[in-house]
Amino acid sequence: MLAVERAVPIYYYSRDGKAHSASGFRIDGEYILTADHCADGTDYRVLIDDRNVSAQVYLYTGRKDVDLAILKVDEKLDVERVPCARIRTSHAERLDNCCVLAFPVWKRVGRAQLDGYVPTGEVSTLSGLTRGESDATSLLTFKSVTPAPPSPTPDGPLSRYASQWQGASGAAIVHDGHVIGVLSNHAPLEGDSSLAFTPITAIDRLDPDQRDRFRSVLGIVNDAILPTFPKEVLPFSDAFLNAGNNPSVLPGVDPLAQPDADTETLHQGGRLFADQGDLPQAENLWRRAASQGHPDAMVDLAGLLYTQRKLREAHAWYLKAAEQGNIEAMGHLASLLQEARQARDAERWCRAAAEAGNTDAMYNLAVMLDKTGHFGEAITWYRHAAEAEHPDAMHNLAIRLRARGELAEATIWWQRAGHRRAQRISERPRGPVRPRRTA
């Protein structure tokens, strides 16, 4: 369900003095989510509860590939913040039961409810951009099953005057009570009811300071642990999974349980038995603690299951702990996903762990970026890990700095990595590491 008071019409003037309208979504009692191409105007007014309320542009991107903006109203109301979610595009699926409340001109004076779905395997590039432009990034497509009045639909921004969809720019797409994106422009050649939109997670393309400001307003504590739709499936093929796995043995956690002194005792007892080589008893205690919501026990249990090549269940426990914000679990989950050749999800979790300060994750993220040719960002993460005394990061950083001609600094890091001989041009970077267990 989507409360109708969340959707609001926005009125403003462009720099040349022409009146415009757009759609917005009340994230909470203070902030309105809309499209970036609607945020380059003046005299913003938002119709809230039949009252005209003035507003100011609070955040904007100035980028066509991140068509998101935030308005801040001049009065603060008591409205609960709506959660956001990501769209999983690694598999071609159909995300049904999506809803948009917008204010297009074809509706005359009123609100339009658009019901539809998102085909996760489709993209729609911003029209008017050539392939050579850096911001020609693909958007997703919302396909409305709600019929609109038939008329020729031009390509390009919804704010174009010739479009019957003018006024719908900035409307939020909601699924299962979560905001997943914002309407941006027409999906070329796909008809009146196919609209391109910017996913909320496009803010990850922004510079860190701007990205974090958006995250703060949207209530995104950590992008990696956002709810994901369609729900994430076990990404492993039968060839990758060990035949000894029992698919029915998956995490069962009491939703009302909270880790306490008793579960910590179980967890530490499991570690004691593991150190003594009694793995069956360790597994028993870890399972009991994990079922009571102890994230560190989930990580230790998953690690044990991984060594037994029970990868399906190991993945499930790592995922459960990672979704609770456990940094160590994020790093292990990334390594397991990388082993399963799920590169996109692996990078997402590895980046989350790296940004949270996990040194092994910083290094592994750098290796991922290095292998895909993103050398500049790879060097940045190698440097972060090297400064945290990661020897493999020092080794790889020295090699990449030498390749860039920065010989003096390359020599410093090469020596700090423990090498007594001079670096040769034939040196090769080291590969990823398995994250180490924390104390």
GROMACS .gro file of C-alpha atoms in nm:
model
  439
    1MET     CA    1   0.000   0.000   0.000
    2LEU     CA    2   0.103   0.359  -0.063
    3ALA     CA    3  -0.052   0.638   0.145
    4VAL     CA    4  -0.185   0.900  -0.097
    5GLU     CA    5  -0.066   1.193   0.114
    6ARG     CA    6   0.293   1.090   0.040
    7ALA     CA    7   0.258   1.202  -0.323
    8VAL     CA    8   0.259   1.579  -0.373
    9PRO     CA    9   0.252   1.812  -0.674
   10ILE     CA   10   0.538   2.060  -0.706
   11TYR     CA   11   0.510   2.399  -0.877
   12TYR     CA   12   0.804   2.619  -0.970
   13TYR     CA   13   0.942   2.862  -1.228
   14SER     CA   14   1.235   2.796  -1.457
   15ARG     CA   15   1.516   3.050  -1.488
   16ASP     CA   16   1.344   3.204  -1.789
   17GLY     CA   17   1.027   3.268  -1.585
   18LYS     CA   18   0.809   2.989  -1.728
   19ALA     CA   19   0.578   2.798  -1.493
   20HIS     CA   20   0.641   2.426  -1.449
   21SER     CA   21   0.493   2.140  -1.251
   22ALA     CA   22   0.643   1.816  -1.126
   23SER     CA   23   0.567   1.533  -0.887
   24GLY     CA   24   0.730   1.462  -0.554
   25PHE     CA   25   0.726   1.213  -0.270
   26ARG     CA   26   0.732   1.295   0.099
   27ILE     CA   27   1.022   1.095   0.242
   28ASP     CA   28   0.930   1.229   0.585
   29GLY     CA   29   0.782   1.544   0.734
   30GLU     CA   30   1.059   1.768   0.608
   31TYR     CA   31   1.202   1.636   0.280
   32ILE     CA   32   1.051   1.580  -0.066
   33LEU     CA   33   1.211   1.342  -0.315
   34THR     CA   34   1.191   1.442  -0.683
   35ALA     CA   35   1.396   1.442  -1.006
   36ASP     CA   36   1.714   1.642  -1.052
   37HIS     CA   37   1.599   1.794  -1.381
   38CYS     CA   38   1.314   1.953  -1.183
   39ALA     CA   39   1.554   2.115  -0.934
   40ASP     CA   40   1.690   2.398  -1.147
   41GLY     CA   41   1.422   2.656  -1.081
   42THR     CA   42   1.292   2.916  -0.840
   43ASP     CA   43   0.992   2.984  -0.615
   44TYR     CA   44   0.913   2.623  -0.529
   45ARG     CA   45   0.571   2.548  -0.382
   46VAL     CA   46   0.448   2.208  -0.269
   47LEU     CA   47   0.080   2.125  -0.220
   48ILE     CA   48   0.062   1.942   0.115
   49ASP     CA   49  -0.275   1.860   0.268
   50ASP     CA   50  -0.442   2.119   0.041
   51ARG     CA   51  -0.201   2.388   0.158
   52ASN     CA   52   0.064   2.562  -0.051
   53VAL     CA   53   0.393   2.524   0.136
   54SER     CA   54   0.711   2.691   0.016
   55ALA     CA   55   1.020   2.475  -0.035
   56GLN     CA   56   1.386   2.505  -0.122
   57VAL     CA   57   1.616   2.283  -0.327
   58TYR     CA   58   1.820   2.102  -0.061
   59LEU     CA   59   2.018   1.844  -0.262
   60TYR     CA   60   2.069   1.802  -0.634
   61THR     CA   61   2.323   1.620  -0.850
   62GLY     CA   62   2.347   1.815  -1.177
   63ARG     CA   63   2.396   1.481  -1.350
   64LYS     CA   64   2.179   1.310  -1.610
   65ASP     CA   65   2.275   0.964  -1.487
   66VAL     CA   66   2.165   1.042  -1.127
   67ASP     CA   67   1.834   1.220  -1.184
   68LEU     CA   68   1.749   1.261  -0.815
   69ALA     CA   69   1.697   1.567  -0.598
   70ILE     CA   70   1.566   1.659  -0.253
   71LEU     CA   71   1.350   1.959  -0.163
   72LYS     CA   72   1.318   2.081   0.194
   73VAL     CA   73   0.984   2.230   0.295
   74ASP     CA   74   0.976   2.539   0.514
   75GLU     CA   75   0.768   2.374   0.785
   76LYS     CA   76   0.838   2.041   0.950
   77LEU     CA   77   0.555   1.793   1.009
   78ASP     CA   78   0.545   1.471   1.208
   79VAL     CA   79   0.562   1.212   0.929
   80GLU     CA   80   0.742   0.878   0.958
   81ARG     CA   81   1.029   0.827   0.714
   82VAL     CA   82   0.966   0.578   0.434
   83PRO     CA   83   1.239   0.314   0.379
   84CYS     CA   84   1.422   0.270   0.051
   85ALA     CA   85   1.527  -0.046  -0.131
   86ARG     CA   86   1.751  -0.157  -0.415
   87ILE     CA   87   1.653  -0.345  -0.731
   88ARG     CA   88   1.847  -0.661  -0.805
   89THR     CA   89   1.940  -0.650  -1.173
   90SER     CA   90   2.176  -0.946  -1.183
   91HIS     CA   91   1.891  -1.171  -1.302
   92ALA     CA   92   1.621  -1.108  -1.560
   93GLU     CA   93   1.301  -1.111  -1.356
   94ARG     CA   94   0.978  -0.916  -1.323
   95LEU     CA   95   0.917  -0.709  -1.011
   96ASP     CA   96   0.539  -0.692  -0.987
   97ASN     CA   97   0.313  -0.484  -0.763
   98CYS     CA   98   0.488  -0.153  -0.819
   99CYS     CA   99   0.289   0.167  -0.772
  100VAL     CA  100   0.340   0.532  -0.869
  101LEU     CA  101   0.132   0.831  -0.762
  102ALA     CA  102   0.199   1.118  -1.003
  103PHE     CA  103   0.046   1.438  -1.138
  104PRO     CA  104   0.071   1.421  -1.520
  105VAL     CA  105  -0.106   1.681  -1.732
  106TRP     CA  106  -0.335   1.422  -1.890
  107LYS     CA  107  -0.496   1.381  -1.549
  108ARG     CA  108  -0.595   1.748  -1.567
  109VAL     CA  109  -0.622   1.856  -1.203
  110GLY     CA  110  -0.568   1.544  -1.000
  111ARG     CA  111  -0.352   1.254  -0.897
  112ALA     CA  112  -0.293   0.950  -1.120
  113GLN     CA  113  -0.231   0.605  -0.972
  114LEU     CA  114  -0.011   0.399  -1.200
  115ASP     CA  115   0.019   0.029  -1.124
  116GLY     CA  116   0.283  -0.169  -1.303
  117TYR     CA  117   0.601  -0.370  -1.293
  118VAL     CA  118   0.975  -0.341  -1.347
  119PRO     CA  119   1.153  -0.584  -1.582
  120THR     CA  120   1.488  -0.614  -1.406
  121GLY     CA  121   1.668  -0.727  -1.721
  122GLU     CA  122   1.574  -0.418  -1.923
  123VAL     CA  123   1.739  -0.081  -1.933
  124SER     CA  124   1.657   0.243  -2.107
  125THR     CA  125   1.938   0.485  -2.184
  126LEU     CA  126   1.889   0.856  -2.153
  127SER     CA  127   1.786   0.985  -2.492
  128GLY     CA  128   2.003   1.244  -2.663
  129LEU     CA  129   2.326   1.101  -2.524
  130THR     CA  130   2.588   0.935  -2.739
  131ARG     CA  131   2.771   0.623  -2.632
  132GLY     CA  132   3.086   0.822  -2.590
  133GLU     CA  133   2.950   1.046  -2.319
  134SER     CA  134   3.052   0.958  -1.966
  135ASP     CA  135   2.706   1.012  -1.818
  136ALA     CA  136   2.523   0.789  -2.069
  137THR     CA  137   2.427   0.548  -1.796
  138SER     CA  138   2.134   0.310  -1.826
  139LEU     CA  139   1.816   0.362  -1.629
  140LEU     CA  140   1.553   0.106  -1.545
  141THR     CA  141   1.203   0.097  -1.690
  142PHE     CA  142   0.866   0.112  -1.516
  143LYS     CA  143   0.592  -0.042  -1.729
  144SER     CA  144   0.250   0.087  -1.632
  145VAL     CA  145  -0.050  -0.142  -1.673
  146THR     CA  146  -0.278   0.152  -1.601
  147PRO     CA  147  -0.397   0.281  -1.940
  148ALA     CA  148  -0.317   0.642  -2.023
  149PRO     CA  149  -0.491   0.848  -2.293
  150PRO     CA  150  -0.337   0.749  -2.629
  151SER     CA  151  -0.120   1.014  -2.789
  152PRO     CA  152   0.222   1.038  -2.952
  153THR     CA  153   0.489   1.013  -2.683
  154PRO     CA  154   0.817   1.193  -2.754
  155ASP     CA  155   1.152   1.069  -2.632
  156GLY     CA  156   1.324   1.262  -2.357
  157PRO     CA  157   1.247   1.425  -2.023
  158LEU     CA  158   0.891   1.408  -1.892
  159SER     CA  159   0.905   1.785  -1.844
  160ARG     CA  160   0.900   1.837  -2.221
  161TYR     CA  161   0.591   2.044  -2.298
  162ALA     CA  162   0.473   1.823  -2.587
  163SER     CA  163   0.442   1.525  -2.354
  164GLN     CA  164   0.120   1.416  -2.189
  165TRP     CA  165   0.343   1.292  -1.905
  166GLN     CA  166   0.466   1.643  -1.829
  167GLY     CA  167   0.422   1.688  -1.454
  168ALA     CA  168   0.500   1.326  -1.368
  169SER     CA  169   0.875   1.384  -1.338
  170GLY     CA  170   0.997   1.310  -0.988
  171ALA     CA  171   0.719   1.070  -0.888
  172ALA     CA  172   0.845   0.787  -0.669
  173ILE     CA  173   0.808   0.419  -0.758
  174VAL     CA  174   0.712   0.217  -0.453
  175HIS     CA  175   0.720  -0.159  -0.397
  176ASP     CA  176   0.617  -0.328  -0.072
  177GLY     CA  177   0.627   0.005   0.111
  178HIS     CA  178   0.981   0.086  -0.007
  179VAL     CA  179   1.091   0.358  -0.249
  180ILE     CA  180   1.293   0.202  -0.531
  181GLY     CA  181   1.327   0.489  -0.776
  182VAL     CA  182   1.206   0.817  -0.929
  183LEU     CA  183   1.045   0.870  -1.271
  184SER     CA  184   1.281   1.048  -1.506
  185ASN     CA  185   1.203   1.031  -1.877
  186HIS     CA  186   1.038   0.833  -2.156
  187ALA     CA  187   1.166   0.491  -2.252
  188PRO     CA  188   1.230   0.546  -2.624
  189LEU     CA  189   1.000   0.374  -2.872
  190GLU     CA  190   0.818   0.173  -2.608
  191GLY     CA  191   0.486   0.356  -2.605
  192ASP     CA  192   0.289   0.571  -2.367
  193SER     CA  193   0.303   0.339  -2.069
  194SER     CA  194   0.676   0.268  -2.052
  195LEU     CA  195   0.870   0.519  -1.842
  196ALA     CA  196   1.237   0.525  -1.751
  197PHE     CA  197   1.335   0.587  -1.390
  198THR     CA  198   1.641   0.639  -1.178
  199PRO     CA  199   1.693   0.377  -0.906
  200ILE     CA  200   1.758   0.513  -0.559
  201THR     CA  201   2.095   0.337  -0.548
  202ALA     CA  202   2.218   0.557  -0.834
  203ILE     CA  203   2.344   0.789  -0.558
  204ASP     CA  204   2.637   0.549  -0.524
  205ARG     CA  205   2.779   0.710  -0.840
  206LEU     CA  206   2.816   1.044  -0.662
  207ASP     CA  207   3.126   1.163  -0.483
  208PRO     CA  208   3.138   1.034  -0.122
  209ASP     CA  209   3.034   1.361   0.045
  210GLN     CA  210   2.734   1.416  -0.182
  211ARG     CA  211   2.640   1.049  -0.165
  212ASP     CA  212   2.646   1.051   0.214
  213ARG     CA  213   2.424   1.361   0.229
  214PHE     CA  214   2.163   1.184   0.017
  215ARG     CA  215   2.196   0.872   0.230
  216SER     CA  216   2.141   1.075   0.545
  217VAL     CA  217   1.815   1.226   0.418
  218LEU     CA  218   1.692   0.895   0.280
  219GLY     CA  219   1.782   0.705   0.598
  220ILE     CA  220   2.027   0.472   0.422
  221VAL     CA  221   2.274   0.374   0.692
  222ASN     CA  222   2.460   0.130   0.467
  223ASP     CA  223   2.376   0.077   0.102
  224ALA     CA  224   2.478  -0.288   0.106
  225ILE     CA  225   2.218  -0.387   0.365
  226LEU     CA  226   1.927  -0.219   0.190
  227PRO     CA  227   1.635  -0.456   0.129
  228THR     CA  228   1.664  -0.600  -0.221
  229PHE     CA  229   1.378  -0.666  -0.465
  230PRO     CA  230   1.315  -0.913  -0.614
  231LYS     CA  231   1.428  -1.101  -0.308
  232GLU     CA  232   1.780  -1.231  -0.337
  233VAL     CA  233   1.803  -1.594  -0.436
  234LEU     CA  234   2.084  -1.835  -0.364
  235PRO     CA  235   2.313  -1.744  -0.652
  236PHE     CA  236   2.505  -2.070  -0.682
  237SER     CA  237   2.479  -2.327  -0.955
  238ASP     CA  238   2.442  -2.696  -0.874
  239ALA     CA  239   2.795  -2.748  -1.003
  240PHE     CA  240   2.925  -2.506  -0.739
  241LEU     CA  241   2.724  -2.647  -0.452
  242ASN     CA  242   2.846  -2.956  -0.271
  243ALA     CA  243   2.618  -3.256  -0.304
  244GLY     CA  244   2.620  -3.294   0.074
  245ASN     CA  245   2.425  -2.976   0.128
  246ASN     CA  246   2.080  -3.007   0.277
  247PRO     CA  247   1.870  -2.721   0.134
  248SER     CA  248   1.620  -2.758   0.418
  249VAL     CA  249   1.886  -2.674   0.677
  250LEU     CA  250   1.880  -2.297   0.639
  251PRO     CA  251   1.890  -2.025   0.905
  252GLY     CA  252   1.604  -2.028   1.149
  253VAL     CA  253   1.635  -1.727   1.377
  254ASP     CA  254   1.383  -1.630   1.641
  255PRO     CA  255   1.274  -1.280   1.525
  256LEU     CA  256   1.208  -1.175   1.885
  257ALA     CA  257   1.541  -1.299   2.021
  258GLN     CA  258   1.815  -1.058   2.123
  259PRO     CA  259   2.178  -1.157   2.186
  260ASP     CA  260   2.249  -1.153   2.559
  261ALA     CA  261   2.498  -1.289   2.810
  262ASP     CA  262   2.373  -1.646   2.761
  263THR     CA  263   2.415  -1.638   2.382
  264GLU     CA  264   2.760  -1.481   2.423
  265THR     CA  265   2.853  -1.768   2.653
  266LEU     CA  266   2.740  -2.015   2.388
  267HIS     CA  267   2.939  -1.830   2.124
  268GLN     CA  268   3.260  -1.820   2.328
  269GLY     CA  269   3.211  -2.182   2.431
  270GLY     CA  270   3.194  -2.274   2.064
  271ARG     CA  271   3.523  -2.096   2.000
  272LEU     CA  272   3.683  -2.280   2.293
  273PHE     CA  273   3.573  -2.617   2.156
  274ALA     CA  274   3.692  -2.517   1.808
  275ASP     CA  275   4.036  -2.424   1.942
  276GLN     CA  276   4.050  -2.769   2.105
  277GLY     CA  277   3.958  -2.938   1.776
  278ASP     CA  278   3.609  -3.049   1.885
  279LEU     CA  279   3.426  -2.910   1.580
  280PRO     CA  280   3.097  -3.100   1.626
  281GLN     CA  281   3.051  -2.951   1.973
  282ALA     CA  282   3.157  -2.608   1.846
  283GLU     CA  283   2.898  -2.630   1.568
  284ASN     CA  284   2.629  -2.727   1.816
  285LEU     CA  285   2.694  -2.425   2.039
  286TRP     CA  286   2.728  -2.186   1.747
  287ARG     CA  287   2.398  -2.305   1.602
  288ARG     CA  288   2.223  -2.242   1.931
  289ALA     CA  289   2.370  -1.892   1.962
  290ALA     CA  290   2.308  -1.809   1.595
  291SER     CA  291   1.944  -1.916   1.620
  292GLN     CA  292   1.911  -1.661   1.902
  293GLY     CA  293   2.036  -1.383   1.675
  294HIS     CA  294   2.407  -1.369   1.771
  295PRO     CA  295   2.578  -1.234   1.454
  296ASP     CA  296   2.933  -1.338   1.549
  297ALA     CA  297   2.809  -1.692   1.609
  298MET     CA  298   2.650  -1.682   1.264
  299VAL     CA  299   2.987  -1.586   1.116
  300ASP     CA  300   3.178  -1.860   1.298
  301LEU     CA  301   2.914  -2.118   1.206
  302ALA     CA  302   2.924  -2.010   0.843
  303GLY     CA  303   3.303  -2.032   0.843
  304LEU     CA  304   3.287  -2.388   0.974
  305LEU     CA  305   3.025  -2.481   0.715
  306TYR     CA  306   3.245  -2.327   0.445
  307THR     CA  307   3.537  -2.551   0.540
  308GLN     CA  308   3.298  -2.846   0.513
  309ARG     CA  309   3.199  -2.715   0.164
  310LYS     CA  310   2.838  -2.676   0.274
  311LEU     CA  311   2.826  -2.359   0.071
  312ARG     CA  312   2.453  -2.307   0.048
  313GLU     CA  313   2.410  -2.294   0.423
  314ALA     CA  314   2.734  -2.099   0.473
  315HIS     CA  315   2.607  -1.836   0.229
  316ALA     CA  316   2.273  -1.816   0.410
  317TRP     CA  317   2.432  -1.756   0.753
  318TYR     CA  318   2.683  -1.504   0.617
  319LEU     CA  319   2.397  -1.319   0.446
  320LYS     CA  320   2.185  -1.322   0.763
  321ALA     CA  321   2.471  -1.171   0.967
  322ALA     CA  322   2.568  -0.922   0.695
  323GLU     CA  323   2.212  -0.794   0.673
  324GLN     CA  324   2.235  -0.722   1.047
  325GLY     CA  325   2.537  -0.501   0.976
  326ASN     CA  326   2.814  -0.742   1.078
  327ILE     CA  327   3.122  -0.615   0.897
  328GLU     CA  328   3.315  -0.942   0.914
  329ALA     CA  329   3.020  -1.126   0.760
  330MET     CA  330   3.011  -0.877   0.472
  331GLY     CA  331   3.374  -0.951   0.388
  332HIS     CA  332   3.327  -1.328   0.403
  333LEU     CA  333   3.007  -1.309   0.201
  334ALA     CA  334   3.188  -1.109  -0.066
  335SER     CA  335   3.461  -1.373  -0.087
  336LEU     CA  336   3.208  -1.653  -0.117
  337LEU     CA  337   3.015  -1.468  -0.388
  338GLN     CA  338   3.338  -1.399  -0.575
  339GLU     CA  339   3.418  -1.770  -0.564
  340ALA     CA  340   3.071  -1.836  -0.706
  341ARG     CA  341   3.142  -1.588  -0.991
  342GLN     CA  342   2.876  -1.344  -0.868
  343ALA     CA  343   3.101  -1.043  -0.925
  344ARG     CA  344   2.843  -0.765  -0.891
  345ASP     CA  345   2.704  -0.882  -0.556
  346ALA     CA  346   3.056  -0.965  -0.437
  347GLU     CA  347   3.176  -0.611  -0.505
  348ARG     CA  348   2.871  -0.460  -0.333
  349TRP     CA  349   2.931  -0.647  -0.007
  350CYS     CA  350   3.307  -0.606  -0.026
  351ARG     CA  351   3.269  -0.230  -0.072
  352ALA     CA  352   3.035  -0.213   0.227
  353ALA     CA  353   3.289  -0.391   0.447
  354ALA     CA  354   3.573  -0.177   0.313
  355GLU     CA  355   3.388   0.147   0.376
  356ALA     CA  356   3.322   0.024   0.731
  357GLY     CA  357   3.696  -0.013   0.788
  358ASN     CA  358   3.770  -0.383   0.731
  359THR     CA  359   4.129  -0.398   0.605
  360ASP     CA  360   4.102  -0.732   0.423
  361ALA     CA  361   3.791  -0.603   0.248
  362MET     CA  362   3.975  -0.287   0.142
  363TYR     CA  363   4.243  -0.501  -0.015
  364ASN     CA  364   3.999  -0.745  -0.178
  365LEU     CA  365   3.794  -0.459  -0.321
  366ALA     CA  366   4.113  -0.314  -0.468
  367VAL     CA  367   4.190  -0.652  -0.628
  368MET     CA  368   3.840  -0.667  -0.780
  369LEU     CA  369   3.877  -0.316  -0.921
  370ASP     CA  370   4.228  -0.391  -1.042
  371LYS     CA  371   4.114  -0.698  -1.237
  372THR     CA  372   3.837  -0.501  -1.408
  373GLY     CA  373   4.069  -0.221  -1.518
  374HIS     CA  374   3.961   0.042  -1.265
  375PHE     CA  375   4.322   0.114  -1.171
  376GLY     CA  376   4.271   0.459  -1.023
  377GLU     CA  377   4.013   0.345  -0.767
  378ALA     CA  378   4.209   0.025  -0.709
  379ILE     CA  379   4.515   0.229  -0.611
  380THR     CA  380   4.301   0.433  -0.372
  381TRP     CA  381   4.185   0.119  -0.188
  382TYR     CA  382   4.530  -0.044  -0.202
  383ARG     CA  383   4.660   0.268  -0.033
  384HIS     CA  384   4.391   0.259   0.239
  385ALA     CA  385   4.475  -0.105   0.314
  386ALA     CA  386   4.850  -0.047   0.293
  387GLU     CA  387   4.829   0.240   0.539
  388ALA     CA  388   4.655  -0.008   0.771
  389GLU     CA  389   4.965  -0.233   0.744
  390HIS     CA  390   4.822  -0.489   0.495
  391PRO     CA  391   5.136  -0.644   0.336
  392ASP     CA  392   4.964  -0.771   0.022
  393ALA     CA  393   4.820  -0.426  -0.035
  394MET     CA  394   5.169  -0.276   0.000
  395HIS     CA  395   5.299  -0.526  -0.259
  396ASN     CA  396   5.025  -0.452  -0.512
  397LEU     CA  397   5.032  -0.078  -0.450
  398ALA     CA  398   5.406  -0.071  -0.525
  399ILE     CA  399   5.348  -0.252  -0.854
  400ARG     CA  400   5.068  -0.021  -0.967
  401LEU     CA  401   5.260   0.294  -0.864
  402ARG     CA  402   5.562   0.177  -1.063
  403ALA     CA  403   5.339   0.121  -1.365
  404ARG     CA  404   5.226   0.484  -1.333
  405GLY     CA  405   5.585   0.602  -1.318
  406GLU     CA  406   5.574   0.698  -0.948
  407LEU     CA  407   5.899   0.516  -0.874
  408ALA     CA  408   5.997   0.683  -0.547
  409GLU     CA  409   5.672   0.602  -0.367
  410ALA     CA  410   5.662   0.258  -0.530
  411THR     CA  411   6.003   0.180  -0.380
  412ILE     CA  412   5.888   0.288  -0.033
  413TRP     CA  413   5.584   0.058  -0.038
  414TRP     CA  414   5.784  -0.228  -0.194
  415GLN     CA  415   6.029  -0.218   0.094
  416ARG     CA  416   5.752  -0.183   0.353
  417ALA     CA  417   5.596  -0.498   0.204
  418GLY     CA  418   5.908  -0.683   0.326
  419HIS     CA  419   6.098  -0.719  -0.002
  420ARG     CA  420   6.476  -0.700   0.026
  421ARG     CA  421   6.546  -0.707  -0.346
  422ALA     CA  422   6.453  -0.435  -0.592
  423GLN     CA  423   6.119  -0.450  -0.770
  424ARG     CA  424   6.139  -0.594  -1.120
  425ILE     CA  425   5.913  -0.507  -1.410
  426SER     CA  426   5.793  -0.869  -1.423
  427GLU     CA  427   5.638  -0.857  -1.074
  428ARG     CA  428   5.272  -0.961  -1.059
  429PRO     CA  429   5.000  -0.841  -0.820
  430ARG     CA  430   4.878  -1.082  -0.556
  431GLY     CA  431   4.523  -1.213  -0.553
  432PRO     CA  432   4.240  -1.181  -0.297
  433VAL     CA  433   4.270  -1.310   0.059
  434ARG     CA  434   4.025  -1.495   0.275
  435PRO     CA  435   3.910  -1.251   0.547
  436ARG     CA  436   4.065  -1.322   0.885
  437ARG     CA  437   3.862  -1.399   1.192
  438THR     CA  438   3.834  -1.116   1.441
  439ALA     CA  439   3.899  -1.164   1.810
   0.00000   0.00000   0.00000
